[in-house]
């Protein structure tokens, strides 16, 4: 599953709960307040939503494996690998969130987590009333997008933990991916200076950034020329 839309739905559900709680609090205190998503709740929200969405797929794979009729190791010519040849083996589900140009930007989910104020779901999750939010006056929040503002690294970490804590069989990367040239929202924020390449290198400590998808000047430091860290670790892979 490489769909940032599923992540957006998980965070939207959490944001809706925060707005409901905020409304109840405002009525009790007699003054308006802005809904805020608690980052310490993101991991559980992602885990719960993805398990509901991917659980049936996991069950289907296991049922298919159980209902298949693998050959016995002692049948035929007695070859020991006949079971692997004849049986269906379900390895698991890749829970990764990888943005795509044809579905919702991963940045929209970050807006729901980090921007304060009312959100407009028809406007990609962005706030049309309060632009400051967790951005603290950063360039990113001035653009009306939250990605790159304070809290982004923590949010990436919480999302990654949620994706890697799902029950059932997991296979593959199973993490958050941030390839800037493969996501319209990331490309917008990056091209307008809302987030720097240096910040993405920070985010690579908790998720994948696909450094080979980032436009850089012709003359770059040796660190970027090979796309590897001084320890020869590819920056596009989860550490």
PDB file of C-alpha atoms in Angstrom, residues 14-238:
ATOM      1  CA  UNK A  14      -7.734  12.476  14.493  1.00  0.00           C
ATOM      2  CA  UNK A  15      -8.194  16.144  13.558  1.00  0.00           C
ATOM      3  CA  UNK A  16     -11.991  15.764  13.638  1.00  0.00           C
ATOM      4  CA  UNK A  17     -11.743  14.384  17.161  1.00  0.00           C
ATOM      5  CA  UNK A  18      -9.574  17.369  18.162  1.00  0.00           C
ATOM      6  CA  UNK A  19     -12.079  19.819  16.666  1.00  0.00           C
ATOM      7  CA  UNK A  20     -14.946  18.155  18.526  1.00  0.00           C
ATOM      8  CA  UNK A  21     -13.012  18.302  21.771  1.00  0.00           C
ATOM      9  CA  UNK A  22     -12.063  21.916  21.109  1.00  0.00           C
ATOM     10  CA  UNK A  23     -15.688  22.850  20.500  1.00  0.00           C
ATOM     11  CA  UNK A  24     -16.787  21.275  23.749  1.00  0.00           C
ATOM     12  CA  UNK A  25     -13.980  23.071  25.597  1.00  0.00           C
ATOM     13  CA  UNK A  26     -14.877  26.419  24.034  1.00  0.00           C
ATOM     14  CA  UNK A  27     -18.489  26.099  25.136  1.00  0.00           C
ATOM     15  CA  UNK A  28     -17.449  25.196  28.674  1.00  0.00           C
ATOM     16  CA  UNK A  29     -14.943  28.051  28.977  1.00  0.00           C
ATOM     17  CA  UNK A  30     -16.998  30.607  27.079  1.00  0.00           C
ATOM     18  CA  UNK A  31     -14.165  31.577  24.711  1.00  0.00           C
ATOM     19  CA  UNK A  32     -13.032  30.296  21.303  1.00  0.00           C
ATOM     20  CA  UNK A  33      -9.978  28.085  20.957  1.00  0.00           C
ATOM     21  CA  UNK A  34      -8.167  26.477  18.027  1.00  0.00           C
ATOM     22  CA  UNK A  35      -8.113  22.700  17.511  1.00  0.00           C
ATOM     23  CA  UNK A  36      -4.666  21.161  17.875  1.00  0.00           C
ATOM     24  CA  UNK A  37      -3.656  17.604  17.022  1.00  0.00           C
ATOM     25  CA  UNK A  38      -1.453  16.095  19.709  1.00  0.00           C
ATOM     26  CA  UNK A  39       1.565  14.507  18.043  1.00  0.00           C
ATOM     27  CA  UNK A  40       1.768  11.841  20.744  1.00  0.00           C
ATOM     28  CA  UNK A  41      -1.582  10.543  19.456  1.00  0.00           C
ATOM     29  CA  UNK A  42      -0.490  10.296  15.807  1.00  0.00           C
ATOM     30  CA  UNK A  43       1.221   6.905  16.099  1.00  0.00           C
ATOM     31  CA  UNK A  44      -1.860   5.182  17.499  1.00  0.00           C
ATOM     32  CA  UNK A  45      -4.169   6.940  15.017  1.00  0.00           C
ATOM     33  CA  UNK A  46      -2.056   5.778  12.066  1.00  0.00           C
ATOM     34  CA  UNK A  47      -1.784   2.239  13.438  1.00  0.00           C
ATOM     35  CA  UNK A  48      -5.520   1.908  14.081  1.00  0.00           C
ATOM     36  CA  UNK A  49      -6.620   3.341  10.732  1.00  0.00           C
ATOM     37  CA  UNK A  50      -4.159   1.344   8.656  1.00  0.00           C
ATOM     38  CA  UNK A  51      -5.041  -1.863  10.478  1.00  0.00           C
ATOM     39  CA  UNK A  52      -8.724  -1.315   9.679  1.00  0.00           C
ATOM     40  CA  UNK A  53      -7.898  -0.638   6.038  1.00  0.00           C
ATOM     41  CA  UNK A  54      -5.261  -3.320   5.495  1.00  0.00           C
ATOM     42  CA  UNK A  55      -6.556  -5.967   7.918  1.00  0.00           C
ATOM     43  CA  UNK A  56      -8.909  -7.558   5.358  1.00  0.00           C
ATOM     44  CA  UNK A  57      -6.036  -7.805   2.859  1.00  0.00           C
ATOM     45  CA  UNK A  58      -3.851  -9.483   5.466  1.00  0.00           C
ATOM     46  CA  UNK A  59      -6.631 -11.950   6.323  1.00  0.00           C
ATOM     47  CA  UNK A  60      -7.247 -12.683   2.643  1.00  0.00           C
ATOM     48  CA  UNK A  61      -3.579 -13.449   2.083  1.00  0.00           C
ATOM     49  CA  UNK A  62      -3.437 -15.784   5.055  1.00  0.00           C
ATOM     50  CA  UNK A  63      -6.660 -17.552   4.010  1.00  0.00           C
ATOM     51  CA  UNK A  64      -5.321 -18.008   0.504  1.00  0.00           C
ATOM     52  CA  UNK A  65      -2.135 -19.487   1.893  1.00  0.00           C
ATOM     53  CA  UNK A  66      -4.031 -21.818   4.214  1.00  0.00           C
ATOM     54  CA  UNK A  67      -6.443 -22.987   1.518  1.00  0.00           C
ATOM     55  CA  UNK A  68      -3.753 -23.750  -1.030  1.00  0.00           C
ATOM     56  CA  UNK A  69      -2.659 -27.355  -1.408  1.00  0.00           C
ATOM     57  CA  UNK A  70       1.108 -27.513  -1.290  1.00  0.00           C
ATOM     58  CA  UNK A  71       2.715 -30.734  -2.448  1.00  0.00           C
ATOM     59  CA  UNK A  72       4.174 -32.990   0.153  1.00  0.00           C
ATOM     60  CA  UNK A  73       7.931 -33.162   0.442  1.00  0.00           C
ATOM     61  CA  UNK A  74       7.741 -36.949   0.054  1.00  0.00           C
ATOM     62  CA  UNK A  75       5.495 -36.942  -3.050  1.00  0.00           C
ATOM     63  CA  UNK A  76       6.684 -37.374  -6.601  1.00  0.00           C
ATOM     64  CA  UNK A  77      10.422 -37.599  -6.899  1.00  0.00           C
ATOM     65  CA  UNK A  78      10.887 -36.752  -3.237  1.00  0.00           C
ATOM     66  CA  UNK A  79      12.227 -33.278  -3.976  1.00  0.00           C
ATOM     67  CA  UNK A  80      12.411 -31.238  -0.791  1.00  0.00           C
ATOM     68  CA  UNK A  81      11.289 -28.009  -2.487  1.00  0.00           C
ATOM     69  CA  UNK A  82       7.965 -29.238  -3.885  1.00  0.00           C
ATOM     70  CA  UNK A  83       6.010 -27.472  -1.128  1.00  0.00           C
ATOM     71  CA  UNK A  84       7.530 -24.146  -2.073  1.00  0.00           C
ATOM     72  CA  UNK A  85       6.780 -24.788  -5.763  1.00  0.00           C
ATOM     73  CA  UNK A  86       3.130 -25.806  -5.338  1.00  0.00           C
ATOM     74  CA  UNK A  87       1.917 -23.856  -2.302  1.00  0.00           C
ATOM     75  CA  UNK A  88       0.872 -20.242  -2.129  1.00  0.00           C
ATOM     76  CA  UNK A  89       2.991 -18.276   0.325  1.00  0.00           C
ATOM     77  CA  UNK A  90       1.677 -14.946   1.601  1.00  0.00           C
ATOM     78  CA  UNK A  91       4.688 -12.861   2.607  1.00  0.00           C
ATOM     79  CA  UNK A  92       2.781  -9.859   3.925  1.00  0.00           C
ATOM     80  CA  UNK A  93       1.773  -6.279   3.120  1.00  0.00           C
ATOM     81  CA  UNK A  94       4.029  -3.299   2.560  1.00  0.00           C
ATOM     82  CA  UNK A  95       2.458  -0.590   4.734  1.00  0.00           C
ATOM     83  CA  UNK A  96       4.553   2.198   3.198  1.00  0.00           C
ATOM     84  CA  UNK A  97       3.173   5.654   2.507  1.00  0.00           C
ATOM     85  CA  UNK A  98       4.710   6.874  -0.722  1.00  0.00           C
ATOM     86  CA  UNK A  99       3.220  10.012  -2.301  1.00  0.00           C
ATOM     87  CA  UNK A 100       2.077   9.985  -5.884  1.00  0.00           C
ATOM     88  CA  UNK A 101       1.210  12.682  -8.388  1.00  0.00           C
ATOM     89  CA  UNK A 102      -2.250  11.226  -8.949  1.00  0.00           C
ATOM     90  CA  UNK A 103      -3.474  11.224  -5.345  1.00  0.00           C
ATOM     91  CA  UNK A 104      -3.526  13.443  -2.275  1.00  0.00           C
ATOM     92  CA  UNK A 105      -0.259  15.041  -1.221  1.00  0.00           C
ATOM     93  CA  UNK A 106       1.399  13.879   1.986  1.00  0.00           C
ATOM     94  CA  UNK A 107       1.688  17.587   2.862  1.00  0.00           C
ATOM     95  CA  UNK A 108      -2.089  17.734   3.325  1.00  0.00           C
ATOM     96  CA  UNK A 109      -1.808  15.300   6.236  1.00  0.00           C
ATOM     97  CA  UNK A 110       0.898  17.444   7.817  1.00  0.00           C
ATOM     98  CA  UNK A 111      -1.330  20.505   7.487  1.00  0.00           C
ATOM     99  CA  UNK A 112      -3.992  18.749   9.539  1.00  0.00           C
ATOM    100  CA  UNK A 113      -1.418  17.877  12.200  1.00  0.00           C
ATOM    101  CA  UNK A 114       0.523  21.121  12.462  1.00  0.00           C
ATOM    102  CA  UNK A 115      -1.708  24.017  11.353  1.00  0.00           C
ATOM    103  CA  UNK A 116      -4.074  25.601  13.850  1.00  0.00           C
ATOM    104  CA  UNK A 117      -7.514  26.981  13.055  1.00  0.00           C
ATOM    105  CA  UNK A 118     -10.371  25.718  10.916  1.00  0.00           C
ATOM    106  CA  UNK A 119      -9.456  23.454   8.012  1.00  0.00           C
ATOM    107  CA  UNK A 120     -11.011  23.345   4.574  1.00  0.00           C
ATOM    108  CA  UNK A 121     -11.167  19.738   3.398  1.00  0.00           C
ATOM    109  CA  UNK A 122     -11.892  20.904  -0.148  1.00  0.00           C
ATOM    110  CA  UNK A 123      -8.681  22.900  -0.154  1.00  0.00           C
ATOM    111  CA  UNK A 124      -6.328  20.011   0.462  1.00  0.00           C
ATOM    112  CA  UNK A 125      -6.623  20.201   4.236  1.00  0.00           C
ATOM    113  CA  UNK A 126      -5.135  23.688   4.420  1.00  0.00           C
ATOM    114  CA  UNK A 127      -6.309  26.304   6.855  1.00  0.00           C
ATOM    115  CA  UNK A 128      -7.867  29.442   5.417  1.00  0.00           C
ATOM    116  CA  UNK A 129      -8.231  31.210   8.763  1.00  0.00           C
ATOM    117  CA  UNK A 130      -5.025  30.747  10.718  1.00  0.00           C
ATOM    118  CA  UNK A 131      -1.691  30.374   8.966  1.00  0.00           C
ATOM    119  CA  UNK A 132       0.654  30.550  11.933  1.00  0.00           C
ATOM    120  CA  UNK A 133      -0.071  27.283  13.718  1.00  0.00           C
ATOM    121  CA  UNK A 134       2.943  25.276  14.713  1.00  0.00           C
ATOM    122  CA  UNK A 135       5.004  27.072  12.104  1.00  0.00           C
ATOM    123  CA  UNK A 136       5.913  29.875  14.473  1.00  0.00           C
ATOM    124  CA  UNK A 137       6.114  32.355  11.606  1.00  0.00           C
ATOM    125  CA  UNK A 138       8.306  30.120   9.426  1.00  0.00           C
ATOM    126  CA  UNK A 139       8.424  30.495   5.639  1.00  0.00           C
ATOM    127  CA  UNK A 140       6.457  27.277   5.281  1.00  0.00           C
ATOM    128  CA  UNK A 141       3.546  28.453   7.421  1.00  0.00           C
ATOM    129  CA  UNK A 142       3.593  31.793   5.602  1.00  0.00           C
ATOM    130  CA  UNK A 143       2.863  29.808   2.437  1.00  0.00           C
ATOM    131  CA  UNK A 144      -0.161  28.292   4.135  1.00  0.00           C
ATOM    132  CA  UNK A 145       1.521  24.897   4.344  1.00  0.00           C
ATOM    133  CA  UNK A 146       2.896  23.355   7.521  1.00  0.00           C
ATOM    134  CA  UNK A 147       5.516  20.984   6.128  1.00  0.00           C
ATOM    135  CA  UNK A 148       8.968  22.166   7.190  1.00  0.00           C
ATOM    136  CA  UNK A 149       7.709  24.051  10.233  1.00  0.00           C
ATOM    137  CA  UNK A 150       8.679  23.057  13.804  1.00  0.00           C
ATOM    138  CA  UNK A 151       7.150  19.697  14.568  1.00  0.00           C
ATOM    139  CA  UNK A 152       7.708  18.182  11.112  1.00  0.00           C
ATOM    140  CA  UNK A 153      10.531  15.887  12.241  1.00  0.00           C
ATOM    141  CA  UNK A 154       8.483  14.663  15.208  1.00  0.00           C
ATOM    142  CA  UNK A 155       5.451  14.080  12.988  1.00  0.00           C
ATOM    143  CA  UNK A 156       7.554  12.038  10.527  1.00  0.00           C
ATOM    144  CA  UNK A 157       8.808   9.928  13.419  1.00  0.00           C
ATOM    145  CA  UNK A 158       5.325   9.334  14.837  1.00  0.00           C
ATOM    146  CA  UNK A 159       3.938   8.317  11.442  1.00  0.00           C
ATOM    147  CA  UNK A 160       6.836   5.916  10.892  1.00  0.00           C
ATOM    148  CA  UNK A 161       6.269   4.286  14.271  1.00  0.00           C
ATOM    149  CA  UNK A 162       2.611   3.789  13.461  1.00  0.00           C
ATOM    150  CA  UNK A 163       3.355   2.187  10.086  1.00  0.00           C
ATOM    151  CA  UNK A 164       5.885  -0.172  11.644  1.00  0.00           C
ATOM    152  CA  UNK A 165       3.640  -1.229  14.536  1.00  0.00           C
ATOM    153  CA  UNK A 166       0.794  -2.736  12.518  1.00  0.00           C
ATOM    154  CA  UNK A 167      -0.324  -6.235  13.394  1.00  0.00           C
ATOM    155  CA  UNK A 168      -0.213  -8.923  10.754  1.00  0.00           C
ATOM    156  CA  UNK A 169       2.518  -9.827   8.325  1.00  0.00           C
ATOM    157  CA  UNK A 170       4.575  -6.946   7.016  1.00  0.00           C
ATOM    158  CA  UNK A 171       7.038  -7.045   4.157  1.00  0.00           C
ATOM    159  CA  UNK A 172       9.095  -4.429   2.384  1.00  0.00           C
ATOM    160  CA  UNK A 173       9.958  -0.922   3.496  1.00  0.00           C
ATOM    161  CA  UNK A 174       6.954  -0.228   5.765  1.00  0.00           C
ATOM    162  CA  UNK A 175       7.640   3.440   6.371  1.00  0.00           C
ATOM    163  CA  UNK A 176       7.032   7.027   5.319  1.00  0.00           C
ATOM    164  CA  UNK A 177       8.633   8.198   2.074  1.00  0.00           C
ATOM    165  CA  UNK A 178       9.119  11.843   1.047  1.00  0.00           C
ATOM    166  CA  UNK A 179      10.265  12.015  -2.622  1.00  0.00           C
ATOM    167  CA  UNK A 180       9.911  15.696  -3.467  1.00  0.00           C
ATOM    168  CA  UNK A 181       9.572  15.331  -7.254  1.00  0.00           C
ATOM    169  CA  UNK A 182       6.893  12.666  -6.877  1.00  0.00           C
ATOM    170  CA  UNK A 183       4.466  14.696  -4.750  1.00  0.00           C
ATOM    171  CA  UNK A 184       2.863  17.970  -5.831  1.00  0.00           C
ATOM    172  CA  UNK A 185       2.632  19.358  -2.295  1.00  0.00           C
ATOM    173  CA  UNK A 186       6.246  18.571  -1.428  1.00  0.00           C
ATOM    174  CA  UNK A 187       7.387  20.043  -4.761  1.00  0.00           C
ATOM    175  CA  UNK A 188       5.411  23.235  -4.073  1.00  0.00           C
ATOM    176  CA  UNK A 189       6.823  23.776  -0.591  1.00  0.00           C
ATOM    177  CA  UNK A 190      10.391  22.904  -1.651  1.00  0.00           C
ATOM    178  CA  UNK A 191      10.384  25.087  -4.779  1.00  0.00           C
ATOM    179  CA  UNK A 192       9.031  28.094  -2.860  1.00  0.00           C
ATOM    180  CA  UNK A 193      11.607  27.817  -0.086  1.00  0.00           C
ATOM    181  CA  UNK A 194       9.295  26.511   2.630  1.00  0.00           C
ATOM    182  CA  UNK A 195      11.655  23.635   3.395  1.00  0.00           C
ATOM    183  CA  UNK A 196      15.340  23.123   2.608  1.00  0.00           C
ATOM    184  CA  UNK A 197      17.370  20.160   1.474  1.00  0.00           C
ATOM    185  CA  UNK A 198      19.153  20.290   4.826  1.00  0.00           C
ATOM    186  CA  UNK A 199      15.827  19.774   6.600  1.00  0.00           C
ATOM    187  CA  UNK A 200      15.057  16.757   4.439  1.00  0.00           C
ATOM    188  CA  UNK A 201      18.420  15.301   5.406  1.00  0.00           C
ATOM    189  CA  UNK A 202      17.282  15.651   9.022  1.00  0.00           C
ATOM    190  CA  UNK A 203      14.015  13.879   8.247  1.00  0.00           C
ATOM    191  CA  UNK A 204      16.007  10.994   6.732  1.00  0.00           C
ATOM    192  CA  UNK A 205      16.948  10.006  10.296  1.00  0.00           C
ATOM    193  CA  UNK A 206      13.379   8.770  10.859  1.00  0.00           C
ATOM    194  CA  UNK A 207      11.992   8.086   7.375  1.00  0.00           C
ATOM    195  CA  UNK A 208      12.962   7.752   3.729  1.00  0.00           C
ATOM    196  CA  UNK A 209      13.431  10.897   1.657  1.00  0.00           C
ATOM    197  CA  UNK A 210      14.629   9.531  -1.705  1.00  0.00           C
ATOM    198  CA  UNK A 211      17.434  12.050  -2.052  1.00  0.00           C
ATOM    199  CA  UNK A 212      17.771  11.163  -5.740  1.00  0.00           C
ATOM    200  CA  UNK A 213      14.437  12.931  -6.379  1.00  0.00           C
ATOM    201  CA  UNK A 214      15.657  16.348  -5.134  1.00  0.00           C
ATOM    202  CA  UNK A 215      16.822  19.014  -7.585  1.00  0.00           C
ATOM    203  CA  UNK A 216      20.175  20.444  -6.484  1.00  0.00           C
ATOM    204  CA  UNK A 217      22.527  23.017  -8.071  1.00  0.00           C
ATOM    205  CA  UNK A 218      25.120  21.769 -10.530  1.00  0.00           C
ATOM    206  CA  UNK A 219      27.920  22.434  -8.082  1.00  0.00           C
ATOM    207  CA  UNK A 220      27.113  20.553  -4.886  1.00  0.00           C
ATOM    208  CA  UNK A 221      29.050  19.291  -1.902  1.00  0.00           C
ATOM    209  CA  UNK A 222      30.645  15.811  -2.041  1.00  0.00           C
ATOM    210  CA  UNK A 223      27.960  14.666   0.412  1.00  0.00           C
ATOM    211  CA  UNK A 224      25.257  15.104  -2.240  1.00  0.00           C
ATOM    212  CA  UNK A 225      27.183  14.009  -5.315  1.00  0.00           C
ATOM    213  CA  UNK A 226      26.868  10.326  -4.524  1.00  0.00           C
ATOM    214  CA  UNK A 227      23.662  10.521  -2.531  1.00  0.00           C
ATOM    215  CA  UNK A 228      25.371   8.886   0.447  1.00  0.00           C
ATOM    216  CA  UNK A 229      26.387   9.834   3.956  1.00  0.00           C
ATOM    217  CA  UNK A 230      30.041   9.797   5.084  1.00  0.00           C
ATOM    218  CA  UNK A 231      29.314   6.243   6.340  1.00  0.00           C
ATOM    219  CA  UNK A 232      28.299   5.232   2.787  1.00  0.00           C
ATOM    220  CA  UNK A 233      24.664   4.771   3.778  1.00  0.00           C
ATOM    221  CA  UNK A 234      22.229   5.553   0.949  1.00  0.00           C
ATOM    222  CA  UNK A 235      20.065   8.513   2.011  1.00  0.00           C
ATOM    223  CA  UNK A 236      17.054   7.122   0.165  1.00  0.00           C
ATOM    224  CA  UNK A 237      16.826   4.167   2.531  1.00  0.00           C
ATOM    225  CA  UNK A 238      15.436   4.022   6.056  1.00  0.00           C
TER     226      UNK A 238
END
